[in-house]
Amino acid sequence: MSYHIPSDEQVQKALKKIFSKRRTINSQIRLKNLVEKELKNKDKNYGVSSTRLRNIAINSDFIKLEIHSREGDPHKTMNKCPVCGHSFKNVKNLTIYGGEVTIAFRCDNCGYWTGKKKRIPTRYIFQVKKK
Ligand SMILES: [Zn+2]
């Protein structure tokens, strides 16, 4: 089944409404359900993908994203942020222990970071940003 695609603005509006009633939403699926429920008041075929919704939330000025993760494969190369899809630009050689270089990546867009053991996002918590 195909669905209609709401504008970024409409998604932002739905997010604002949702976060005016609560401070924290503990999972991406829950947030997606709430946003879609809100959007369906306007058009019952509206839908938004999890990735798009996450990116709109990251780019909004009133939501803070908390990323929970598990350790991943240290040999895996990561060129893109697994959270928001931005490419990593600032690769830093932090420390050298006996010739071993620890590399840290940090995403300027969403705040995701990882060391040598690639952190794999497992859960997202969305919170109202404190002003
Ligand atoms: Zn990111």
mmCIF file with all atom_site columns, C-alpha atoms and ligand atoms in Angstrom:
data_model
loop_
_atom_site.group_PDB
_atom_site.id
_atom_site.type_symbol
_atom_site.label_atom_id
_atom_site.label_alt_id
_atom_site.label_comp_id
_atom_site.label_asym_id
_atom_site.label_entity_id
_atom_site.label_seq_id
_atom_site.pdbx_PDB_ins_code
_atom_site.Cartn_x
_atom_site.Cartn_y
_atom_site.Cartn_z
_atom_site.occupancy
_atom_site.B_iso_or_equiv
_atom_site.pdbx_formal_charge
_atom_site.auth_seq_id
_atom_site.auth_comp_id
_atom_site.auth_asym_id
_atom_site.auth_atom_id
_atom_site.pdbx_PDB_model_num
ATOM   1   C  CA . MET A 1 1   ? 0.000  0.000  0.000  1.00 0.00 ? 1   MET A CA 1
ATOM   2   C  CA . SER A 1 2   ? 1.338  3.417  -0.855 1.00 0.00 ? 2   SER A CA 1
ATOM   3   C  CA . TYR A 1 3   ? 0.985  6.319  1.490  1.00 0.00 ? 3   TYR A CA 1
ATOM   4   C  CA . HIS A 1 4   ? 0.960  10.067 1.130  1.00 0.00 ? 4   HIS A CA 1
ATOM   5   C  CA . ILE A 1 5   ? 4.055  11.961 2.141  1.00 0.00 ? 5   ILE A CA 1
ATOM   6   C  CA . PRO A 1 6   ? 3.655  14.894 4.505  1.00 0.00 ? 6   PRO A CA 1
ATOM   7   C  CA . SER A 1 7   ? 5.988  17.899 4.279  1.00 0.00 ? 7   SER A CA 1
ATOM   8   C  CA . ASP A 1 8   ? 8.815  18.395 6.799  1.00 0.00 ? 8   ASP A CA 1
ATOM   9   C  CA . GLU A 1 9   ? 6.799  21.274 8.177  1.00 0.00 ? 9   GLU A CA 1
ATOM   10  C  CA . GLN A 1 10  ? 3.762  19.081 8.816  1.00 0.00 ? 10  GLN A CA 1
ATOM   11  C  CA . VAL A 1 11  ? 5.923  16.496 10.584 1.00 0.00 ? 11  VAL A CA 1
ATOM   12  C  CA . GLN A 1 12  ? 7.547  19.244 12.704 1.00 0.00 ? 12  GLN A CA 1
ATOM   13  C  CA . LYS A 1 13  ? 4.116  20.531 13.627 1.00 0.00 ? 13  LYS A CA 1
ATOM   14  C  CA . ALA A 1 14  ? 2.987  17.062 14.696 1.00 0.00 ? 14  ALA A CA 1
ATOM   15  C  CA . LEU A 1 15  ? 6.189  16.649 16.763 1.00 0.00 ? 15  LEU A CA 1
ATOM   16  C  CA . LYS A 1 16  ? 5.604  19.997 18.457 1.00 0.00 ? 16  LYS A CA 1
ATOM   17  C  CA . LYS A 1 17  ? 2.101  19.005 19.404 1.00 0.00 ? 17  LYS A CA 1
ATOM   18  C  CA . ILE A 1 18  ? 3.229  15.632 20.758 1.00 0.00 ? 18  ILE A CA 1
ATOM   19  C  CA . PHE A 1 19  ? 6.069  17.123 22.800 1.00 0.00 ? 19  PHE A CA 1
ATOM   20  C  CA . SER A 1 20  ? 3.829  19.810 24.242 1.00 0.00 ? 20  SER A CA 1
ATOM   21  C  CA . LYS A 1 21  ? 2.091  17.007 26.144 1.00 0.00 ? 21  LYS A CA 1
ATOM   22  C  CA . ARG A 1 22  ? 5.072  14.851 27.110 1.00 0.00 ? 22  ARG A CA 1
ATOM   23  C  CA . ARG A 1 23  ? 8.759  15.309 27.765 1.00 0.00 ? 23  ARG A CA 1
ATOM   24  C  CA . THR A 1 24  ? 10.144 11.943 26.752 1.00 0.00 ? 24  THR A CA 1
ATOM   25  C  CA . ILE A 1 25  ? 9.339  9.257  24.220 1.00 0.00 ? 25  ILE A CA 1
ATOM   26  C  CA . ASN A 1 26  ? 11.245 6.066  24.792 1.00 0.00 ? 26  ASN A CA 1
ATOM   27  C  CA . SER A 1 27  ? 11.333 4.509  21.371 1.00 0.00 ? 27  SER A CA 1
ATOM   28  C  CA . GLN A 1 28  ? 11.363 5.399  17.748 1.00 0.00 ? 28  GLN A CA 1
ATOM   29  C  CA . ILE A 1 29  ? 8.420  3.119  16.995 1.00 0.00 ? 29  ILE A CA 1
ATOM   30  C  CA . ARG A 1 30  ? 6.343  4.844  19.647 1.00 0.00 ? 30  ARG A CA 1
ATOM   31  C  CA . LEU A 1 31  ? 7.255  8.255  18.267 1.00 0.00 ? 31  LEU A CA 1
ATOM   32  C  CA . LYS A 1 32  ? 6.407  7.130  14.739 1.00 0.00 ? 32  LYS A CA 1
ATOM   33  C  CA . ASN A 1 33  ? 3.003  5.861  15.872 1.00 0.00 ? 33  ASN A CA 1
ATOM   34  C  CA . LEU A 1 34  ? 2.216  9.110  17.654 1.00 0.00 ? 34  LEU A CA 1
ATOM   35  C  CA . VAL A 1 35  ? 3.313  11.263 14.719 1.00 0.00 ? 35  VAL A CA 1
ATOM   36  C  CA . GLU A 1 36  ? 1.357  9.203  12.219 1.00 0.00 ? 36  GLU A CA 1
ATOM   37  C  CA . LYS A 1 37  ? -1.726 9.321  14.402 1.00 0.00 ? 37  LYS A CA 1
ATOM   38  C  CA . GLU A 1 38  ? -1.392 13.104 14.506 1.00 0.00 ? 38  GLU A CA 1
ATOM   39  C  CA . LEU A 1 39  ? -0.852 13.349 10.735 1.00 0.00 ? 39  LEU A CA 1
ATOM   40  C  CA . LYS A 1 40  ? -3.799 11.104 9.977  1.00 0.00 ? 40  LYS A CA 1
ATOM   41  C  CA . ASN A 1 41  ? -6.116 13.772 11.370 1.00 0.00 ? 41  ASN A CA 1
ATOM   42  C  CA . LYS A 1 42  ? -5.239 15.727 8.227  1.00 0.00 ? 42  LYS A CA 1
ATOM   43  C  CA . ASP A 1 43  ? -4.949 12.892 5.699  1.00 0.00 ? 43  ASP A CA 1
ATOM   44  C  CA . LYS A 1 44  ? -5.616 9.285  6.598  1.00 0.00 ? 44  LYS A CA 1
ATOM   45  C  CA . ASN A 1 45  ? -2.994 8.083  4.114  1.00 0.00 ? 45  ASN A CA 1
ATOM   46  C  CA . TYR A 1 46  ? -0.144 10.075 5.598  1.00 0.00 ? 46  TYR A CA 1
ATOM   47  C  CA . GLY A 1 47  ? 2.891  8.079  6.637  1.00 0.00 ? 47  GLY A CA 1
ATOM   48  C  CA . VAL A 1 48  ? 6.499  8.846  7.489  1.00 0.00 ? 48  VAL A CA 1
ATOM   49  C  CA . SER A 1 49  ? 9.501  6.514  7.458  1.00 0.00 ? 49  SER A CA 1
ATOM   50  C  CA . SER A 1 50  ? 11.479 6.010  10.676 1.00 0.00 ? 50  SER A CA 1
ATOM   51  C  CA . THR A 1 51  ? 14.685 7.356  9.129  1.00 0.00 ? 51  THR A CA 1
ATOM   52  C  CA . ARG A 1 52  ? 13.012 10.495 7.841  1.00 0.00 ? 52  ARG A CA 1
ATOM   53  C  CA . LEU A 1 53  ? 11.200 11.073 11.108 1.00 0.00 ? 53  LEU A CA 1
ATOM   54  C  CA . ARG A 1 54  ? 14.442 10.662 13.081 1.00 0.00 ? 54  ARG A CA 1
ATOM   55  C  CA . ASN A 1 55  ? 16.194 13.195 10.842 1.00 0.00 ? 55  ASN A CA 1
ATOM   56  C  CA . ILE A 1 56  ? 13.401 15.730 11.157 1.00 0.00 ? 56  ILE A CA 1
ATOM   57  C  CA . ALA A 1 57  ? 13.514 15.309 14.945 1.00 0.00 ? 57  ALA A CA 1
ATOM   58  C  CA . ILE A 1 58  ? 17.322 15.747 14.962 1.00 0.00 ? 58  ILE A CA 1
ATOM   59  C  CA . ASN A 1 59  ? 17.054 18.907 12.903 1.00 0.00 ? 59  ASN A CA 1
ATOM   60  C  CA . SER A 1 60  ? 14.300 20.416 14.997 1.00 0.00 ? 60  SER A CA 1
ATOM   61  C  CA . ASP A 1 61  ? 15.344 22.884 17.674 1.00 0.00 ? 61  ASP A CA 1
ATOM   62  C  CA . PHE A 1 62  ? 13.230 21.428 20.461 1.00 0.00 ? 62  PHE A CA 1
ATOM   63  C  CA . ILE A 1 63  ? 14.116 17.716 20.503 1.00 0.00 ? 63  ILE A CA 1
ATOM   64  C  CA . LYS A 1 64  ? 17.190 16.113 21.990 1.00 0.00 ? 64  LYS A CA 1
ATOM   65  C  CA . LEU A 1 65  ? 18.148 12.638 20.861 1.00 0.00 ? 65  LEU A CA 1
ATOM   66  C  CA . GLU A 1 66  ? 19.662 10.102 23.225 1.00 0.00 ? 66  GLU A CA 1
ATOM   67  C  CA . ILE A 1 67  ? 21.304 7.173  21.460 1.00 0.00 ? 67  ILE A CA 1
ATOM   68  C  CA . HIS A 1 68  ? 21.641 3.791  23.125 1.00 0.00 ? 68  HIS A CA 1
ATOM   69  C  CA . SER A 1 69  ? 23.967 1.351  21.450 1.00 0.00 ? 69  SER A CA 1
ATOM   70  C  CA . ARG A 1 70  ? 25.854 -1.903 21.623 1.00 0.00 ? 70  ARG A CA 1
ATOM   71  C  CA . GLU A 1 71  ? 29.406 -2.628 20.562 1.00 0.00 ? 71  GLU A CA 1
ATOM   72  C  CA . GLY A 1 72  ? 29.963 -3.508 16.948 1.00 0.00 ? 72  GLY A CA 1
ATOM   73  C  CA . ASP A 1 73  ? 32.739 -4.935 14.824 1.00 0.00 ? 73  ASP A CA 1
ATOM   74  C  CA . PRO A 1 74  ? 35.950 -2.908 15.309 1.00 0.00 ? 74  PRO A CA 1
ATOM   75  C  CA . HIS A 1 75  ? 37.149 -3.853 11.833 1.00 0.00 ? 75  HIS A CA 1
ATOM   76  C  CA . LYS A 1 76  ? 34.112 -2.514 10.121 1.00 0.00 ? 76  LYS A CA 1
ATOM   77  C  CA . THR A 1 77  ? 34.667 0.750  8.328  1.00 0.00 ? 77  THR A CA 1
ATOM   78  C  CA . MET A 1 78  ? 32.124 3.423  8.903  1.00 0.00 ? 78  MET A CA 1
ATOM   79  C  CA . ASN A 1 79  ? 31.912 6.244  6.435  1.00 0.00 ? 79  ASN A CA 1
ATOM   80  C  CA . LYS A 1 80  ? 28.477 7.450  7.290  1.00 0.00 ? 80  LYS A CA 1
ATOM   81  C  CA . CYS A 1 81  ? 26.711 8.158  10.530 1.00 0.00 ? 81  CYS A CA 1
ATOM   82  C  CA . PRO A 1 82  ? 24.397 5.206  11.284 1.00 0.00 ? 82  PRO A CA 1
ATOM   83  C  CA . VAL A 1 83  ? 21.934 7.543  12.961 1.00 0.00 ? 83  VAL A CA 1
ATOM   84  C  CA . CYS A 1 84  ? 21.384 10.360 10.487 1.00 0.00 ? 84  CYS A CA 1
ATOM   85  C  CA . GLY A 1 85  ? 23.354 9.370  7.391  1.00 0.00 ? 85  GLY A CA 1
ATOM   86  C  CA . HIS A 1 86  ? 25.769 12.312 7.437  1.00 0.00 ? 86  HIS A CA 1
ATOM   87  C  CA . SER A 1 87  ? 29.269 11.542 6.287  1.00 0.00 ? 87  SER A CA 1
ATOM   88  C  CA . PHE A 1 88  ? 31.924 11.660 8.983  1.00 0.00 ? 88  PHE A CA 1
ATOM   89  C  CA . LYS A 1 89  ? 34.319 14.495 8.396  1.00 0.00 ? 89  LYS A CA 1
ATOM   90  C  CA . ASN A 1 90  ? 36.241 14.921 11.584 1.00 0.00 ? 90  ASN A CA 1
ATOM   91  C  CA . VAL A 1 91  ? 38.138 11.720 12.090 1.00 0.00 ? 91  VAL A CA 1
ATOM   92  C  CA . LYS A 1 92  ? 40.563 12.253 14.919 1.00 0.00 ? 92  LYS A CA 1
ATOM   93  C  CA . ASN A 1 93  ? 43.517 10.220 15.999 1.00 0.00 ? 93  ASN A CA 1
ATOM   94  C  CA . LEU A 1 94  ? 42.989 10.596 19.710 1.00 0.00 ? 94  LEU A CA 1
ATOM   95  C  CA . THR A 1 95  ? 45.665 8.529  21.352 1.00 0.00 ? 95  THR A CA 1
ATOM   96  C  CA . ILE A 1 96  ? 48.438 6.237  20.390 1.00 0.00 ? 96  ILE A CA 1
ATOM   97  C  CA . TYR A 1 97  ? 48.986 3.260  22.715 1.00 0.00 ? 97  TYR A CA 1
ATOM   98  C  CA . GLY A 1 98  ? 52.048 1.272  21.687 1.00 0.00 ? 98  GLY A CA 1
ATOM   99  C  CA . GLY A 1 99  ? 51.534 2.079  18.071 1.00 0.00 ? 99  GLY A CA 1
ATOM   100 C  CA . GLU A 1 100 ? 47.846 1.419  18.125 1.00 0.00 ? 100 GLU A CA 1
ATOM   101 C  CA . VAL A 1 101 ? 45.791 4.325  16.977 1.00 0.00 ? 101 VAL A CA 1
ATOM   102 C  CA . THR A 1 102 ? 42.408 4.963  18.487 1.00 0.00 ? 102 THR A CA 1
ATOM   103 C  CA . ILE A 1 103 ? 40.110 6.573  16.060 1.00 0.00 ? 103 ILE A CA 1
ATOM   104 C  CA . ALA A 1 104 ? 37.051 8.459  17.094 1.00 0.00 ? 104 ALA A CA 1
ATOM   105 C  CA . PHE A 1 105 ? 34.254 9.590  14.907 1.00 0.00 ? 105 PHE A CA 1
ATOM   106 C  CA . ARG A 1 106 ? 31.760 12.186 15.875 1.00 0.00 ? 106 ARG A CA 1
ATOM   107 C  CA . CYS A 1 107 ? 28.748 13.338 13.963 1.00 0.00 ? 107 CYS A CA 1
ATOM   108 C  CA . ASP A 1 108 ? 28.212 17.076 14.129 1.00 0.00 ? 108 ASP A CA 1
ATOM   109 C  CA . ASN A 1 109 ? 24.652 16.723 12.987 1.00 0.00 ? 109 ASN A CA 1
ATOM   110 C  CA . CYS A 1 110 ? 23.156 14.402 15.593 1.00 0.00 ? 110 CYS A CA 1
ATOM   111 C  CA . GLY A 1 111 ? 25.815 13.929 18.259 1.00 0.00 ? 111 GLY A CA 1
ATOM   112 C  CA . TYR A 1 112 ? 26.490 10.241 17.605 1.00 0.00 ? 112 TYR A CA 1
ATOM   113 C  CA . TRP A 1 113 ? 30.039 9.219  18.364 1.00 0.00 ? 113 TRP A CA 1
ATOM   114 C  CA . THR A 1 114 ? 32.029 6.017  18.278 1.00 0.00 ? 114 THR A CA 1
ATOM   115 C  CA . GLY A 1 115 ? 35.442 4.787  19.184 1.00 0.00 ? 115 GLY A CA 1
ATOM   116 C  CA . LYS A 1 116 ? 37.259 1.819  17.765 1.00 0.00 ? 116 LYS A CA 1
ATOM   117 C  CA . LYS A 1 117 ? 34.477 -0.585 18.658 1.00 0.00 ? 117 LYS A CA 1
ATOM   118 C  CA . LYS A 1 118 ? 31.805 0.681  16.373 1.00 0.00 ? 118 LYS A CA 1
ATOM   119 C  CA . ARG A 1 119 ? 28.753 1.579  18.370 1.00 0.00 ? 119 ARG A CA 1
ATOM   120 C  CA . ILE A 1 120 ? 25.621 0.270  16.785 1.00 0.00 ? 120 ILE A CA 1
ATOM   121 C  CA . PRO A 1 121 ? 22.495 2.208  17.665 1.00 0.00 ? 121 PRO A CA 1
ATOM   122 C  CA . THR A 1 122 ? 19.865 -0.044 19.233 1.00 0.00 ? 122 THR A CA 1
ATOM   123 C  CA . ARG A 1 123 ? 17.436 2.398  20.750 1.00 0.00 ? 123 ARG A CA 1
ATOM   124 C  CA . TYR A 1 124 ? 16.564 6.055  20.467 1.00 0.00 ? 124 TYR A CA 1
ATOM   125 C  CA . ILE A 1 125 ? 15.091 8.218  23.181 1.00 0.00 ? 125 ILE A CA 1
ATOM   126 C  CA . PHE A 1 126 ? 13.548 11.515 22.203 1.00 0.00 ? 126 PHE A CA 1
ATOM   127 C  CA . GLN A 1 127 ? 13.417 14.252 24.801 1.00 0.00 ? 127 GLN A CA 1
ATOM   128 C  CA . VAL A 1 128 ? 12.341 17.851 24.975 1.00 0.00 ? 128 VAL A CA 1
ATOM   129 C  CA . LYS A 1 129 ? 15.398 20.066 24.777 1.00 0.00 ? 129 LYS A CA 1
ATOM   130 C  CA . LYS A 1 130 ? 15.876 22.216 27.827 1.00 0.00 ? 130 LYS A CA 1
ATOM   131 C  CA . LYS A 1 131 ? 15.925 25.872 26.951 1.00 0.00 ? 131 LYS A CA 1
HETATM 132 ZN ZN . ZN  B 2 .   ? 24.607 11.660 12.752 1.00 0.00 ? 1   ZN  B ZN 1
#
